[in-house]
Amino acid sequence: MLRIWPAQGAQRSAEAMSFLKVDPRRKQVILYDPAAGPPGSAGPRRATTAAVPKMFAFDAVFPQDSEQAEVCSGTVADVLQSVVSGADGCIFSFGHMSLGKSYTMIGKDSSPQSLGIMPCAISWLFRLIEERKERTGTRFSVRVSAAEVCGRDQSLRDLLAEVAPSSLQDAQSPGVYLREDPVCGAQVRRPTLPPWGGGGARAALSRRRHRSLCLLQLQNQSELRAPTAEKAAFYLDAALAARSTSRAGCGEDTRGSSHMLFTLHVYQYRVEKCGRGGMSGGRSRLHLIDLGSCEAVPGRAGEAPGGPLCLSLSALGSVILALVNGAKHVPYR
C-alpha cells in the first residue's frame, strides 16, 4: 500500500504533484520525468525529451489529503481478520525520513481522528475477538510484548521490562537476544506459556511457511497478559515511554535509528464437539513496527553517509524485494 505524504508548503506541494498523477480508484500512481517538464506542458525541454512515464500499482493508494482514520481502516482490516483466524500478520511503514511513518503508525492522542495504526489495531482486534467469541464460543487470551532495536550496534532492548511483574523479572537474565533455530522457525517465547497450544492444519501450514522464510527467534522478552484493549493500550504507552527514555540518552547520530516492534500474541482454544472432549487451539501474532528514520548523518572516514544507521533499513529493503520477486532465498540475516 502507498501513502503519499503532503509536501511542506503549498508551492512545493503543487510542484511535486505536477509530476505525479494519483488514481486511488485504480490503485496506481504515474510518475513523470521532471526533466521533461510537467505533463501536458509544451516547450523545448518537452520537445527534446522522450521520457516514458512510469506507472506503479498497489493494493491501495492513499492520496496526500487522506485522513488518518481512512489509512488505518484500509490498512488493518484484512490483517486483523487473518490474525483472529489463526495466521500471523505484520504492519509497518517503510520510507524516507520526515514522511510521516511514525505518525501513520502511532499518530497523536489529541483526538480519536488522529490516532495511528497501532492504537486502532489494538481496539479493533479486541472487538473482533469479542465477536468471534459470541459466534463460535472460542476462548481467547491476548499477551503483549515490545522490543526496541537501537544504536549503531543495533542492540535489542525489552521495552516492557519496567512494567513486567516482579515474578517475571530475573536479575541474571541476559536480556532480549536472537537465537537461530532451524526447526521451529521465527517465534517469540517466554518460559511460562498458557497450557494450550496444539494447533491444527492451519497452524501447521503457518509454521511451515515461517520455517521457509526465517530461522531466527527473538528470545527472553516480556510477554504480558492484556485482558482488555485498555490494558494493551497501556502497554503500548509504556513501551513508547521507555523508547523515548532510551532515545533521549542516545547521541545525535543514533537517535533516529530506533525501531520498535510491538507484538500482540493471540492465543485461542476451544473444546471439540466430537464426544471425546478434546481441545484444539494455537497462537497467532500481530506485529506492529515503527521504524526509525535513518537520519542523514555525515559519514566518518571511510564510511558511507549514514553508516551503520542505515543497515537495518537497507537489509529490510532487501527482504521486501526478495519476497515480492519470489526469490528462493530470503536474506533474513
Short mmCIF file of C-alpha atoms in Angstrom, two decimals:
data_model
loop_
_atom_site.label_atom_id
_atom_site.label_comp_id
_atom_site.label_asym_id
_atom_site.label_seq_id
_atom_site.Cartn_x
_atom_site.Cartn_y
_atom_site.Cartn_z
CA MET A 1 0.00 0.00 0.00
CA LEU A 2 1.15 3.54 -0.67
CA ARG A 3 0.53 6.68 1.35
CA ILE A 4 1.55 10.00 -0.17
CA TRP A 5 2.71 12.46 2.47
CA PRO A 6 1.91 16.15 1.84
CA ALA A 7 4.87 18.29 0.80
CA GLN A 8 5.61 21.24 3.09
CA GLY A 9 4.21 24.47 1.70
CA ALA A 10 1.53 24.99 -0.94
CA GLN A 11 4.03 25.85 -3.69
CA ARG A 12 6.20 22.79 -3.06
CA SER A 13 3.12 20.58 -2.86
CA ALA A 14 1.78 21.85 -6.19
CA GLU A 15 5.19 21.46 -7.82
CA ALA A 16 5.60 17.91 -6.52
CA MET A 17 2.12 16.82 -7.59
CA SER A 18 2.66 18.25 -11.09
CA PHE A 19 4.95 15.29 -11.78
CA LEU A 20 2.79 12.73 -10.01
CA LYS A 21 -0.65 11.54 -11.08
CA VAL A 22 -2.56 9.65 -8.40
CA ASP A 23 -5.52 7.39 -9.17
CA PRO A 24 -6.88 5.93 -5.89
CA ARG A 25 -9.75 4.19 -7.71
CA ARG A 26 -7.38 2.23 -9.94
CA LYS A 27 -4.87 1.98 -7.07
CA GLN A 28 -1.99 3.29 -9.12
CA VAL A 29 0.34 6.27 -9.49
CA ILE A 30 2.13 7.59 -12.57
CA LEU A 31 5.49 9.38 -12.29
CA TYR A 32 6.65 11.79 -14.99
CA ASP A 33 10.27 12.75 -15.60
CA PRO A 34 10.84 16.21 -14.03
CA ALA A 35 13.42 16.98 -16.73
CA ALA A 36 10.67 16.78 -19.34
CA GLY A 37 8.51 19.37 -17.57
CA PRO A 38 5.01 18.85 -16.14
CA PRO A 39 2.71 16.52 -18.09
CA GLY A 40 0.87 18.30 -20.88
CA SER A 41 3.33 21.19 -20.99
CA ALA A 42 4.86 22.37 -24.27
CA GLY A 43 8.34 23.77 -24.71
CA PRO A 44 11.84 22.96 -25.84
CA ARG A 45 12.54 20.66 -22.90
CA ARG A 46 9.36 18.72 -23.59
CA ALA A 47 10.09 18.51 -27.29
CA THR A 48 13.64 17.24 -26.92
CA THR A 49 12.92 14.70 -24.19
CA ALA A 50 11.04 11.49 -24.86
CA ALA A 51 10.84 10.19 -21.31
CA VAL A 52 8.29 7.44 -20.78
CA PRO A 53 6.12 7.89 -17.65
CA LYS A 54 6.42 5.12 -15.06
CA MET A 55 3.32 3.52 -13.57
CA PHE A 56 3.21 1.71 -10.21
CA ALA A 57 0.24 -0.30 -8.96
CA PHE A 58 -0.61 -1.09 -5.32
CA ASP A 59 -3.25 -2.86 -3.28
CA ALA A 60 -4.32 0.59 -2.08
CA VAL A 61 -3.26 4.19 -2.66
CA PHE A 62 -3.93 6.94 -0.11
CA PRO A 63 -3.54 10.49 -1.56
CA GLN A 64 -2.00 13.32 0.43
CA ASP A 65 -5.43 14.53 1.61
CA SER A 66 -6.35 11.12 3.12
CA GLU A 67 -7.49 11.20 6.73
CA GLN A 68 -5.67 9.15 9.35
CA ALA A 69 -8.79 7.06 10.03
CA GLU A 70 -9.09 6.19 6.34
CA VAL A 71 -5.50 4.97 6.21
CA CYS A 72 -5.92 2.90 9.39
CA SER A 73 -9.16 1.20 8.34
CA GLY A 74 -7.90 0.50 4.84
CA THR A 75 -4.66 -0.99 6.16
CA VAL A 76 -5.52 -3.20 9.12
CA ALA A 77 -8.95 -4.73 8.36
CA ASP A 78 -7.80 -7.77 6.36
CA VAL A 79 -4.74 -8.33 8.54
CA LEU A 80 -6.82 -8.40 11.73
CA GLN A 81 -9.27 -10.88 10.23
CA SER A 82 -6.35 -13.16 9.35
CA VAL A 83 -4.84 -12.90 12.83
CA VAL A 84 -8.12 -13.80 14.54
CA SER A 85 -8.44 -16.71 12.10
CA GLY A 86 -5.05 -18.07 13.22
CA ALA A 87 -2.47 -16.59 10.84
CA ASP A 88 0.38 -14.23 11.68
CA GLY A 89 0.24 -10.64 10.45
CA CYS A 90 2.66 -7.70 10.28
CA ILE A 91 2.13 -4.00 9.55
CA PHE A 92 4.85 -1.37 9.22
CA SER A 93 5.51 1.85 7.35
CA PHE A 94 8.65 2.00 5.18
CA GLY A 95 10.05 5.15 3.58
CA HIS A 96 12.40 8.11 3.82
CA MET A 97 12.69 10.27 6.93
CA SER A 98 10.16 13.05 7.62
CA LEU A 99 7.43 11.35 5.59
CA GLY A 100 5.07 10.59 8.47
CA LYS A 101 5.99 6.97 9.21
CA SER A 102 5.63 7.31 12.97
CA TYR A 103 2.53 9.47 12.62
CA THR A 104 0.97 6.78 10.43
CA MET A 105 1.84 4.00 12.86
CA ILE A 106 1.36 5.77 16.22
CA GLY A 107 -0.44 9.04 15.49
CA LYS A 108 -1.32 11.54 18.17
CA ASP A 109 -3.65 11.20 21.14
CA SER A 110 -5.04 14.72 20.79
CA SER A 111 -8.20 13.35 19.15
CA PRO A 112 -9.60 9.97 18.09
CA GLN A 113 -9.28 11.05 14.44
CA SER A 114 -5.50 11.41 14.75
CA LEU A 115 -4.79 8.00 16.28
CA GLY A 116 -2.40 5.81 14.31
CA ILE A 117 -2.46 2.21 13.15
CA MET A 118 -1.12 0.77 16.42
CA PRO A 119 -3.83 2.04 18.81
CA CYS A 120 -6.56 1.46 16.21
CA ALA A 121 -5.39 -2.11 15.60
CA ILE A 122 -5.49 -2.83 19.33
CA SER A 123 -9.07 -1.56 19.67
CA TRP A 124 -10.35 -3.33 16.57
CA LEU A 125 -8.57 -6.60 17.37
CA PHE A 126 -10.31 -6.91 20.73
CA ARG A 127 -13.63 -6.04 19.08
CA LEU A 128 -13.12 -8.86 16.55
CA ILE A 129 -12.19 -11.24 19.35
CA GLU A 130 -15.44 -10.48 21.19
CA GLU A 131 -17.42 -11.07 18.00
CA ARG A 132 -15.63 -14.38 17.39
CA LYS A 133 -16.28 -15.44 20.99
CA GLU A 134 -20.02 -14.86 20.66
CA ARG A 135 -20.24 -16.57 17.28
CA THR A 136 -18.06 -19.66 17.81
CA GLY A 137 -17.54 -20.00 21.56
CA THR A 138 -13.77 -19.89 21.08
CA ARG A 139 -11.80 -18.71 24.10
CA PHE A 140 -9.07 -16.12 23.66
CA SER A 141 -6.12 -14.84 25.64
CA VAL A 142 -4.01 -11.90 24.46
CA ARG A 143 -0.46 -11.15 25.55
CA VAL A 144 1.72 -8.20 24.61
CA SER A 145 5.46 -7.80 24.06
CA ALA A 146 7.56 -4.87 22.86
CA ALA A 147 11.22 -4.70 21.87
CA GLU A 148 13.50 -1.98 20.56
CA VAL A 149 16.34 -2.25 18.06
CA CYS A 150 18.57 0.76 18.60
CA GLY A 151 22.03 2.29 18.34
CA ARG A 152 24.92 1.86 15.99
CA ASP A 153 25.31 -1.74 17.15
CA GLN A 154 21.59 -2.49 16.57
CA SER A 155 21.20 -3.77 20.14
CA LEU A 156 17.93 -5.28 21.44
CA ARG A 157 16.01 -3.97 24.45
CA ASP A 158 12.84 -5.11 26.23
CA LEU A 159 10.54 -2.06 26.39
CA LEU A 160 8.12 -3.66 28.88
CA ALA A 161 10.70 -4.78 31.44
CA GLU A 162 9.85 -1.87 33.75
CA VAL A 163 6.13 -2.74 33.92
CA ALA A 164 6.54 -6.54 33.98
CA PRO A 165 5.55 -8.26 37.25
CA SER A 166 8.47 -8.91 39.55
CA SER A 167 7.89 -12.66 39.22
CA LEU A 168 8.86 -12.43 35.52
CA GLN A 169 12.00 -10.40 36.12
CA ASP A 170 15.32 -12.12 36.60
CA ALA A 171 18.40 -10.25 37.75
CA GLN A 172 20.60 -12.76 35.92
CA SER A 173 18.62 -12.51 32.66
CA PRO A 174 20.76 -11.85 29.55
CA GLY A 175 18.02 -9.59 28.16
CA VAL A 176 16.43 -9.87 24.73
CA TYR A 177 18.56 -11.71 22.20
CA LEU A 178 18.36 -13.50 18.86
CA ARG A 179 18.92 -17.23 18.53
CA GLU A 180 18.99 -19.31 15.40
CA ASP A 181 16.58 -22.23 15.40
CA PRO A 182 16.45 -24.35 12.21
CA VAL A 183 13.45 -26.38 13.45
CA CYS A 184 10.76 -24.13 14.86
CA GLY A 185 11.15 -21.00 12.74
CA ALA A 186 10.55 -17.46 13.95
CA GLN A 187 8.84 -17.44 17.33
CA VAL A 188 8.77 -15.31 20.46
CA ARG A 189 8.80 -17.34 23.67
CA ARG A 190 8.70 -16.94 27.41
CA PRO A 191 9.43 -19.66 30.00
CA THR A 192 5.74 -19.78 31.03
CA LEU A 193 3.04 -20.09 28.37
CA PRO A 194 -0.67 -20.97 28.58
CA PRO A 195 -1.31 -24.73 28.76
CA TRP A 196 -2.96 -24.88 25.35
CA GLY A 197 -1.03 -24.53 22.15
CA GLY A 198 -1.67 -27.56 19.92
CA GLY A 199 -2.73 -26.08 16.61
CA GLY A 200 -4.48 -27.58 13.61
CA ALA A 201 -3.74 -27.80 9.91
CA ARG A 202 -3.74 -24.00 9.55
CA ALA A 203 -1.19 -23.62 12.35
CA ALA A 204 0.98 -26.37 10.85
CA LEU A 205 0.90 -24.65 7.47
CA SER A 206 1.78 -21.35 9.15
CA ARG A 207 4.77 -22.97 10.87
CA ARG A 208 6.00 -24.46 7.60
CA ARG A 209 5.77 -21.07 5.93
CA HIS A 210 7.76 -19.46 8.74
CA ARG A 211 10.42 -22.16 8.52
CA SER A 212 10.97 -21.41 4.85
CA LEU A 213 11.38 -17.68 5.47
CA CYS A 214 13.18 -17.14 8.74
CA LEU A 215 15.24 -19.23 11.14
CA LEU A 216 15.76 -16.75 13.97
CA GLN A 217 13.96 -16.45 17.28
CA LEU A 218 13.61 -13.37 19.44
CA GLN A 219 14.18 -14.71 22.93
CA ASN A 220 13.55 -13.65 26.53
CA GLN A 221 11.34 -10.59 26.10
CA SER A 222 8.46 -9.91 28.48
CA GLU A 223 5.10 -11.22 27.32
CA LEU A 224 2.40 -9.64 29.49
CA ARG A 225 -1.27 -10.61 29.66
CA ALA A 226 -3.71 -8.00 28.32
CA PRO A 227 -7.31 -8.99 29.12
CA THR A 228 -8.74 -5.77 27.64
CA ALA A 229 -7.97 -3.30 24.90
CA GLU A 230 -7.33 -0.67 27.56
CA LYS A 231 -4.63 -2.83 29.16
CA ALA A 232 -2.97 -3.46 25.79
CA ALA A 233 -3.07 0.29 25.08
CA PHE A 234 -1.46 0.90 28.48
CA TYR A 235 1.41 -1.41 27.49
CA LEU A 236 1.76 0.46 24.19
CA ASP A 237 2.07 3.75 26.09
CA ALA A 238 4.61 2.16 28.45
CA ALA A 239 6.67 0.89 25.52
CA LEU A 240 6.62 4.30 23.84
CA ALA A 241 7.67 5.98 27.10
CA ALA A 242 10.56 3.52 27.59
CA ARG A 243 11.62 4.06 23.99
CA SER A 244 11.61 7.83 24.43
CA THR A 245 13.76 7.48 27.54
CA SER A 246 16.35 5.39 25.73
CA ARG A 247 16.41 7.72 22.72
CA ALA A 248 16.91 10.76 24.95
CA GLY A 249 20.11 9.20 26.25
CA CYS A 250 21.48 8.46 22.79
CA GLY A 251 23.81 10.63 20.79
CA GLU A 252 22.57 12.70 17.90
CA ASP A 253 23.97 10.20 15.41
CA THR A 254 21.98 7.25 16.79
CA ARG A 255 18.72 8.81 17.99
CA GLY A 256 16.90 8.26 14.70
CA SER A 257 17.84 4.61 14.32
CA SER A 258 15.49 3.23 16.97
CA HIS A 259 12.95 0.70 15.69
CA MET A 260 10.08 -0.52 17.89
CA LEU A 261 8.47 -3.95 17.49
CA PHE A 262 5.11 -4.17 19.29
CA THR A 263 3.50 -7.61 19.17
CA LEU A 264 0.06 -8.86 20.18
CA HIS A 265 0.12 -12.62 20.80
CA VAL A 266 -3.38 -14.07 20.32
CA TYR A 267 -3.92 -17.48 21.95
CA GLN A 268 -7.19 -19.25 21.21
CA TYR A 269 -8.64 -22.63 22.05
CA ARG A 270 -11.96 -24.43 22.05
CA VAL A 271 -13.39 -27.77 23.15
CA GLU A 272 -14.09 -30.07 20.21
CA LYS A 273 -17.65 -31.39 19.90
CA CYS A 274 -16.55 -34.86 18.85
CA GLY A 275 -17.63 -36.63 22.04
CA ARG A 276 -14.10 -37.05 23.37
CA GLY A 277 -13.88 -33.64 24.97
CA GLY A 278 -10.67 -32.83 23.12
CA MET A 279 -9.21 -29.34 22.93
CA SER A 280 -7.66 -27.59 19.96
CA GLY A 281 -6.03 -24.22 19.66
CA GLY A 282 -2.96 -22.28 18.72
CA ARG A 283 -1.28 -18.90 18.64
CA SER A 284 -1.17 -16.14 16.06
CA ARG A 285 0.67 -12.85 16.27
CA LEU A 286 0.14 -9.32 15.08
CA HIS A 287 3.45 -7.46 14.71
CA LEU A 288 3.19 -3.65 14.60
CA ILE A 289 6.51 -1.98 13.79
CA ASP A 290 7.54 1.67 13.96
CA LEU A 291 10.78 2.02 12.02
CA GLY A 292 13.47 4.61 12.69
CA SER A 293 14.27 7.31 10.17
CA CYS A 294 17.91 6.61 9.25
CA GLU A 295 18.86 10.25 9.70
CA ALA A 296 21.34 11.80 7.29
CA VAL A 297 24.46 11.72 9.42
CA PRO A 298 27.77 12.85 7.86
CA GLY A 299 29.86 9.75 7.23
CA ARG A 300 33.05 9.11 9.12
CA ALA A 301 36.35 8.43 7.44
CA GLY A 302 35.96 5.55 5.00
CA GLU A 303 32.28 5.18 5.87
CA ALA A 304 29.26 5.84 3.67
CA PRO A 305 26.89 8.63 4.73
CA GLY A 306 24.54 7.33 7.38
CA GLY A 307 26.87 4.39 8.07
CA PRO A 308 25.54 1.55 10.22
CA LEU A 309 22.39 3.56 10.95
CA CYS A 310 21.01 2.52 7.57
CA LEU A 311 21.97 -1.15 7.75
CA SER A 312 18.72 -2.39 9.28
CA LEU A 313 16.55 -0.43 6.84
CA SER A 314 18.56 -1.42 3.77
CA ALA A 315 18.51 -5.05 4.95
CA LEU A 316 14.74 -4.84 5.35
CA GLY A 317 14.50 -3.43 1.83
CA SER A 318 16.39 -6.46 0.52
CA VAL A 319 13.98 -8.79 2.34
CA ILE A 320 10.95 -6.98 0.88
CA LEU A 321 12.35 -7.19 -2.65
CA ALA A 322 13.11 -10.89 -2.24
CA LEU A 323 9.56 -11.62 -1.04
CA VAL A 324 7.93 -9.53 -3.77
CA ASN A 325 10.07 -11.10 -6.50
CA GLY A 326 9.51 -14.65 -5.22
CA ALA A 327 13.20 -15.29 -4.61
CA LYS A 328 14.13 -18.79 -3.45
CA HIS A 329 16.38 -17.36 -0.73
CA VAL A 330 15.22 -14.56 1.58
CA PRO A 331 18.25 -12.70 3.07
CA TYR A 332 16.70 -12.58 6.53
CA ARG A 333 20.00 -12.05 8.35
#
